[in-house]
Coordinates of C-alpha atoms in Angstrom, one line a residue:
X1 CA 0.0 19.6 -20.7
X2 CA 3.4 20.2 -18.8
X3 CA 0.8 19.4 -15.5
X4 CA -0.3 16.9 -16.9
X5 CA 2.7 15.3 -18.0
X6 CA 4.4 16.2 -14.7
X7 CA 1.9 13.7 -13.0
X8 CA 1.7 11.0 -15.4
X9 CA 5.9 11.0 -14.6
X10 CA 5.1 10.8 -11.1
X11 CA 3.2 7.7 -11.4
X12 CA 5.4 6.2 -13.6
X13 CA 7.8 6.5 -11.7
X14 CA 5.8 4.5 -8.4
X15 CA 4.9 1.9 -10.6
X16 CA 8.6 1.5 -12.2
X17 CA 11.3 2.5 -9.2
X18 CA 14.4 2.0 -9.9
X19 CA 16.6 -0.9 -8.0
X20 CA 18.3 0.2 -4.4
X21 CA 22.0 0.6 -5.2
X22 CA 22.6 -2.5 -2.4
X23 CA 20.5 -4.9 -4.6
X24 CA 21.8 -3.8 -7.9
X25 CA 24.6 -5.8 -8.0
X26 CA 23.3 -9.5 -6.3
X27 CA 23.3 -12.7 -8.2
X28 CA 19.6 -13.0 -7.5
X29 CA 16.9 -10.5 -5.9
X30 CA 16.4 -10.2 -1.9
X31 CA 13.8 -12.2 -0.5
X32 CA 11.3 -10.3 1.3
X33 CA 8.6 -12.4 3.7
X34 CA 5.7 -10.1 4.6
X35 CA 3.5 -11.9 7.8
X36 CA 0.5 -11.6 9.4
X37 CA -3.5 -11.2 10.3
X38 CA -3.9 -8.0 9.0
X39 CA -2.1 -5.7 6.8
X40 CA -4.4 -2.6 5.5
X41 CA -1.5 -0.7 7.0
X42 CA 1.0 -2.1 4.5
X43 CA -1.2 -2.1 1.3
X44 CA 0.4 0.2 -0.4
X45 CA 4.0 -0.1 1.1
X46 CA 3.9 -3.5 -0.3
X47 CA 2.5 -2.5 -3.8
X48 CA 6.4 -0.3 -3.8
X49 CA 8.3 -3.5 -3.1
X50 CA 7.2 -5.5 -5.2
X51 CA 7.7 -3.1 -8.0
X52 CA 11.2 -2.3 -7.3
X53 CA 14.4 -4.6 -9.1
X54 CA 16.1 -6.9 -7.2
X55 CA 13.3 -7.3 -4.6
X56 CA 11.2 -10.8 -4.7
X57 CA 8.1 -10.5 -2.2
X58 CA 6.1 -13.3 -0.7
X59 CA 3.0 -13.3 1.7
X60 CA 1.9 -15.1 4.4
X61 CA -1.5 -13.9 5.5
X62 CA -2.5 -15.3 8.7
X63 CA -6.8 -15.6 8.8
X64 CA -7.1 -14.5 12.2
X65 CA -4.6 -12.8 14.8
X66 CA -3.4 -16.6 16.1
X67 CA -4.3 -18.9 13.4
X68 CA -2.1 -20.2 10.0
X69 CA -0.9 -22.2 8.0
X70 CA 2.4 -23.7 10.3
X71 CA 3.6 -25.5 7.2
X72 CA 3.2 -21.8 4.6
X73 CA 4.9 -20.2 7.6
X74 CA 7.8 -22.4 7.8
X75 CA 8.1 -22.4 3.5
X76 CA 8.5 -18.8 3.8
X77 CA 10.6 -18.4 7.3
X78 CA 13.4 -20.8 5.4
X79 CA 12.9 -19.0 2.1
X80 CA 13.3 -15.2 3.0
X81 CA 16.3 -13.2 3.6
X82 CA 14.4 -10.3 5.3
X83 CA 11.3 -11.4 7.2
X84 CA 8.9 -8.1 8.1
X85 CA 5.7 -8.9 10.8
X86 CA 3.4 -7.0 10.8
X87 CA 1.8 -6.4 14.6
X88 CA 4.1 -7.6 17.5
X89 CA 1.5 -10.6 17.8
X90 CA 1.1 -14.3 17.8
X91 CA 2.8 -14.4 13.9
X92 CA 6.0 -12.1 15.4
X93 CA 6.7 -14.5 18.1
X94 CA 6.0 -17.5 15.9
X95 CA 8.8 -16.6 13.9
X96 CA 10.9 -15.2 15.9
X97 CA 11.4 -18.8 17.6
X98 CA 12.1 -20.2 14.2
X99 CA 14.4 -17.7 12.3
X100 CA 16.4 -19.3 9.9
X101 CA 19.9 -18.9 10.8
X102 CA 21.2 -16.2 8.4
X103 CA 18.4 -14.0 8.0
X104 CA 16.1 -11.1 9.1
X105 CA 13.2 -10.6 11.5
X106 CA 11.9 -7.0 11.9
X107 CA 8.6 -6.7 13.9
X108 CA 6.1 -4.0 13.5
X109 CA 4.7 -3.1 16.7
X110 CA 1.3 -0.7 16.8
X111 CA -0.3 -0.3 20.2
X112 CA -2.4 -3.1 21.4
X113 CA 0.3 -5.3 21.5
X114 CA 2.0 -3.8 24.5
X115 CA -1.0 -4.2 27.0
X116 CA -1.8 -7.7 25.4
X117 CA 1.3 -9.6 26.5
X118 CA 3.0 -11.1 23.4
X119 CA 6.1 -8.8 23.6
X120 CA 6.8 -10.6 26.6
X121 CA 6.7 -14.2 24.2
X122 CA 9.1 -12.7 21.6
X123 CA 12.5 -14.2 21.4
X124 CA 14.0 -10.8 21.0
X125 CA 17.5 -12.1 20.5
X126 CA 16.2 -13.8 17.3
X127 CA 14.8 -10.0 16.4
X128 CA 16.9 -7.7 14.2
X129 CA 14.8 -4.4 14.3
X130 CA 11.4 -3.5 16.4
X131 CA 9.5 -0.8 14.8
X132 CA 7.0 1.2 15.7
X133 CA 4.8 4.2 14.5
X134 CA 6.0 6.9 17.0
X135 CA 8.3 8.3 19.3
X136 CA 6.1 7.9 22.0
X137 CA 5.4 4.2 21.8
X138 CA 8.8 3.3 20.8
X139 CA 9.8 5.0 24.4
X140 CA 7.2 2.9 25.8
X141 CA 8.4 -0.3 23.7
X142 CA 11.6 -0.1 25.5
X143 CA 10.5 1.2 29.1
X144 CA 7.5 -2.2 29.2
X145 CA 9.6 -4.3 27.5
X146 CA 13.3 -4.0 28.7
X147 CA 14.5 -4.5 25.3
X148 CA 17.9 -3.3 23.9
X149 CA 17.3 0.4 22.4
X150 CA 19.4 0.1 19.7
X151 CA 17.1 -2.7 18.3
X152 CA 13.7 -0.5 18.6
X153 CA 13.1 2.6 15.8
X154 CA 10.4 4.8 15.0
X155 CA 8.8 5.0 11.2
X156 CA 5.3 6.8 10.8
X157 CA 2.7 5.6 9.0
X158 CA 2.2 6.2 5.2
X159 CA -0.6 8.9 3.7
X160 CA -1.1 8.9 -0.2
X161 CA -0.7 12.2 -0.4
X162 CA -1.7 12.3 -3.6
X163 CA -4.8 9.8 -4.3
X164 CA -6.5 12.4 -1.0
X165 CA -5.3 15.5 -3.1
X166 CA -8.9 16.2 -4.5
X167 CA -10.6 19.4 -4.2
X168 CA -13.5 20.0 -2.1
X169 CA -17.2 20.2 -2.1
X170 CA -19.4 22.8 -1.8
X171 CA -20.1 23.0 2.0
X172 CA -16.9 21.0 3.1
X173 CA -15.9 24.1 5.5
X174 CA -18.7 23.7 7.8
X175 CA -18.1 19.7 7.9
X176 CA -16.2 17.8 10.9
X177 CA -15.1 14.4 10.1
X178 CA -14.4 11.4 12.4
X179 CA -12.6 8.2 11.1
X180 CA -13.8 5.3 13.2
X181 CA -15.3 5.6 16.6
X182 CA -14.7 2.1 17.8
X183 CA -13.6 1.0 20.7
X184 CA -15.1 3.9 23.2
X185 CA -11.9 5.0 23.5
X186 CA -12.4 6.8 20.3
X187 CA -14.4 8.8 22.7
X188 CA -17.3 10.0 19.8
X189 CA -19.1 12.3 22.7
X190 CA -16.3 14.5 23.1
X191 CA -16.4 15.2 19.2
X192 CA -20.4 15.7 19.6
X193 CA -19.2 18.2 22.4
X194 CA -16.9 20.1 19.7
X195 CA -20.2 19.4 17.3
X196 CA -22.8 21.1 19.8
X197 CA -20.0 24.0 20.8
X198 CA -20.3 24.8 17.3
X199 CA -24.2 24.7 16.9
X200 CA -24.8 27.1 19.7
X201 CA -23.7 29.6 17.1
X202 CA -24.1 28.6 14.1
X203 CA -26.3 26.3 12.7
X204 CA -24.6 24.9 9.9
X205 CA -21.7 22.5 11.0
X206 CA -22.1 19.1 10.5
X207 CA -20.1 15.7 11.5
X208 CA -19.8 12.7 9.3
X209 CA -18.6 9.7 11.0
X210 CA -17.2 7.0 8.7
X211 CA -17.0 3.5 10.9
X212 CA -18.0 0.5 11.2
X213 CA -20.7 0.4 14.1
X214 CA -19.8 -0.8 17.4
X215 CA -21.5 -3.6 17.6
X216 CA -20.0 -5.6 14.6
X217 CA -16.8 -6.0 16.9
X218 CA -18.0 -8.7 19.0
X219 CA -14.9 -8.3 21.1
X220 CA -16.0 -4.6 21.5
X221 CA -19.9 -5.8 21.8
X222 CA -19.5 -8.2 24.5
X223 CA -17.9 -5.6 26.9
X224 CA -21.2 -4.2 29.3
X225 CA -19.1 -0.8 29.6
X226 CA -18.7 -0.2 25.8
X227 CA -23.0 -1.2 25.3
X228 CA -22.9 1.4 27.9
X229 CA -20.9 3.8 26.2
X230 CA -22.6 3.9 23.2
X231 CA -25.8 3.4 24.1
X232 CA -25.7 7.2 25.9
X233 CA -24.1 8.6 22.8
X234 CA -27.0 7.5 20.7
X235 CA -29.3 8.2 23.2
X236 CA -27.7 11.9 23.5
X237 CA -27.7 12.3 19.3
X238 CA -31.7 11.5 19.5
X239 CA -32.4 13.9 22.8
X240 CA -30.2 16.7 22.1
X241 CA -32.0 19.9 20.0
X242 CA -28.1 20.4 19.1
X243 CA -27.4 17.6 17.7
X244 CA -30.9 17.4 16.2
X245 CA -30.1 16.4 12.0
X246 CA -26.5 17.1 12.6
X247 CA -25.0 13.9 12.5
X248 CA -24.6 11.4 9.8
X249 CA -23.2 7.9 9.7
X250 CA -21.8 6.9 6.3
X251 CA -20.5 3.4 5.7
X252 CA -17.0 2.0 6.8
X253 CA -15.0 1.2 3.2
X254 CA -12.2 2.0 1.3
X255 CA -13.9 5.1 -0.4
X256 CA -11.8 7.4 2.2
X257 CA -10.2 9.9 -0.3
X258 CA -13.9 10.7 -2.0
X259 CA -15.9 11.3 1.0
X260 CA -13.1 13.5 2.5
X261 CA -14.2 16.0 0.0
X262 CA -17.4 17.0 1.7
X263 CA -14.7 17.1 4.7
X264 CA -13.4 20.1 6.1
X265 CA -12.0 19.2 9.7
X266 CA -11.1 16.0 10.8
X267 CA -11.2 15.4 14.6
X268 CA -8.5 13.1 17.0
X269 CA -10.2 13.1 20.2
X270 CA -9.0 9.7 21.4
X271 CA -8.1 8.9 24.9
X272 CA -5.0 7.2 23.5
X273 CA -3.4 6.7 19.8
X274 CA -0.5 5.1 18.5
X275 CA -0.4 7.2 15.4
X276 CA -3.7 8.2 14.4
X277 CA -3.7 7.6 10.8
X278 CA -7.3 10.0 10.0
X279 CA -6.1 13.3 11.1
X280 CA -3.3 12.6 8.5
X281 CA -5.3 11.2 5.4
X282 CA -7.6 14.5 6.7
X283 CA -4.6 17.0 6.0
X284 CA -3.6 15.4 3.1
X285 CA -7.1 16.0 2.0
X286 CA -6.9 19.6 2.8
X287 CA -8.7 20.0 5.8
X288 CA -8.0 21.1 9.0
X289 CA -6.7 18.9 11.4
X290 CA -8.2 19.2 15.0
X291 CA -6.8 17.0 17.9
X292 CA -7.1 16.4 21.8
X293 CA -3.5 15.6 23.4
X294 CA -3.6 12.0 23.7
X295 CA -0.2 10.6 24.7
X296 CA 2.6 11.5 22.0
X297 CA 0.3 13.5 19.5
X298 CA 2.5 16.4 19.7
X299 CA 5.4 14.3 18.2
X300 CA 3.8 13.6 15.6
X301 CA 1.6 16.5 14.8
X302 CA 2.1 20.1 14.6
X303 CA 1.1 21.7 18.2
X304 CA -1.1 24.4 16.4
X305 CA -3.7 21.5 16.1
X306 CA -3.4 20.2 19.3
X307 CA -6.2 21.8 22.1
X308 CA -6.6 20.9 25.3
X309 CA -10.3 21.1 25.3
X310 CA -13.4 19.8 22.9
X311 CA -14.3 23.5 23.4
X312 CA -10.8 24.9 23.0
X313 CA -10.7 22.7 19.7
X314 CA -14.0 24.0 18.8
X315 CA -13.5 28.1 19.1
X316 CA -9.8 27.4 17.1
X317 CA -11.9 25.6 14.5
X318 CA -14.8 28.5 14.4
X319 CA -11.7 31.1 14.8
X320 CA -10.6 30.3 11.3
X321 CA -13.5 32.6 10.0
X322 CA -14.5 31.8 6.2
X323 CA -13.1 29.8 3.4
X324 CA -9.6 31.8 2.5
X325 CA -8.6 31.4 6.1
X326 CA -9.7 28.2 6.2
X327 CA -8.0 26.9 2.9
X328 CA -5.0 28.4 4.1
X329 CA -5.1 26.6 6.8
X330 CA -5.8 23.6 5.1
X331 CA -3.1 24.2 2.8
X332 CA -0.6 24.2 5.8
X333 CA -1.6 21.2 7.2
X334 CA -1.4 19.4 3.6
X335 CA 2.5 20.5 3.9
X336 CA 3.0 18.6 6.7
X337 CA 1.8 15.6 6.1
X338 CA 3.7 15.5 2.4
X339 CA 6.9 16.7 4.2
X340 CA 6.2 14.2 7.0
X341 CA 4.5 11.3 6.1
X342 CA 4.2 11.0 2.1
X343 CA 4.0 7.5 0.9
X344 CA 7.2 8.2 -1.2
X345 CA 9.3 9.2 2.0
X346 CA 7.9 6.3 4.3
X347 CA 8.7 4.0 1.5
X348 CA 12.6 4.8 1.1
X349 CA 13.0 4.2 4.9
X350 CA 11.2 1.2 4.9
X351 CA 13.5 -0.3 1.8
X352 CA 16.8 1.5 3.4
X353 CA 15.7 -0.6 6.4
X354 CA 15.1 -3.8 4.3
X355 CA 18.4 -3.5 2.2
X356 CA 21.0 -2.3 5.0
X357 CA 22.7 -5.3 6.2

């Protein structure tokens, strides 16, 4: 019962915050404008706001990366103290060129944006605060872009640490996991590398890819080099005596924290990630977290999980022997990401940021 009522006080709390001390005392609650195409990275940041006092929070959801409503946008832009964008796109420099005088702009800056040329569109005098997801791309945010360093700050993403907290399924220990393997810089052969490394010995590891396929992307589809891509990984899954049964396809959907039960190691072997959100929801799960250094992932993740080969990654992850070792390590890793990147510390930076003047 004292478990029990430990965690119903837990959510009670999330669903009932109480007010920032800077709000408390205002005649009437700060006016938060959220913008832009996409937002699955601010689900449940915005869920926080709009449950704490003193905060009133509007939307304006843009239905494609450069198309809205210029009329909703301009209702909100003269309405909101504190403006957030999310993605330095097509909706950050929109408003940025028409702040209203006496309020806000921060700008939420990924990856893509940097090679696509909007940052170079921004108004960044009409921008209060740039930030972005890591240390490494905020670097890069200021060595591309020129802009003023004291403008551009780093906060991680969010994990729900606990809604992934769930215990795991018969089997999970001999499971890989990959989250999304679109575009090919996801690079899915070098995790069927690790797969087939581990095959050679032993014939029960698996991998579970949970993505949408390639080809729903059209911008992904219509490249000849990505057909190309994929069409020798599937070509390699159906030819290889390895890989032979070992590799399963479930569908892309919100159902992350259930199927990362069956999980027991979730692979990074990108070319290039801004944060990398599935080796965190992965630890948060309980499994082991298994990642090829890409740019910057060793400021954001412990180097123990960090190899500098699919077959490096693949003896560490065959290293850890049976299940104590292996829920120890699992353990370790769901540490972290609570100490790192809970959705409970990401969301007290993001409303210090929104309330400090």
């Amino acid at each position: 019962m004292e478990a029990a009522a430990a965690r119903w006080r837990a959510h009670l709390d999330g669903a009932f915050p109480a007010a920032p001390a800077a709000v408390a005392g205002r005649a009437r609650p700060l006016r938060i404008g959220v913008a832009g195409h996409d937002l699955k990275f601010l689900t449940r940041l915005l869920d926080h706001l709009r449950a704490l006092p003193g905060f009133d929070v509007r939307v304006d959801a843009w239905p494609a990366l450069a198309k809205h409503d210029p009329a909703a946008s301009r209702e909100l832009a003269d309405w909101a103290d504190v403006v957030v964008v999310e993605w330095c796109g097509p909706a950050a420099v929109w408003y940025s060129r028409h702040k209203r005088h006496g309020s806000r702009l921060i700008v939420r800056l990924h990856r893509f944006e940097l090679d696509a040329g909007y940052p170079q569109q921004l108004d960044i005098d009409a921008v209060d605060r740039v930030i972005c997801v890591s240390p490494y791309y905020a670097r890069s945010t200021r060595e591309r872009t020129g802009w003023p360093a004291s403008k551009i700050t780093t906060i991680g993403n969010w994990v729900d640490v606990g809604q992934l907290d769930r215990p795991k399924a018969p089997g999970a220990r001999h499971r890989l996991g990959m989250i999304g393997i679109a575009p090919s810089r996801k690079r899915l052969d070098l995790g069927l590398d690790v797969l087939e490394s581990l095959r050679a010995h032993d014939r029960r590891w698996h991998l579970s890819v949970k993505s949408k396929p390639p080809w729903e992307y059209w911008w992904i589809w219509n490249k000849p080099e990505e057909r190309a891509h994929y069409e020798a990984v599937l070509r390699r899954m159906q030819t290889s005596p390895l890989l032979e049964g070992a590799v399963v396809f479930d569908q892309f959907g919100p159902d992350v924290p259930n199927w990362l039960r069956r999980v027991g190691h979730v692979l990074s072997t990108s070319d290039d990630e801004s944060f990398h959100l599935a080796p965190a929801e992965g630890m948060a799960s309980g499994a082991v977290p298994a990642l090829l250094p890409w740019p910057g992932a060793d400021e954001i993740y412990d180097r123990r999980w960090i190899h500098a080969t699919p077959q490096a990654m693949a003896e560490s992850i065959a290293a850890l022997g049976e299940q104590d070792e292996w829920r120890e390590a699992g353990e370790t890793a769901r540490g972290q990401v609570r100490e790192g990147f809970s959705l409970e510390r990401v969301a007290k930076e993001w409303t210090e940021l929104l309330v400090s003047g």
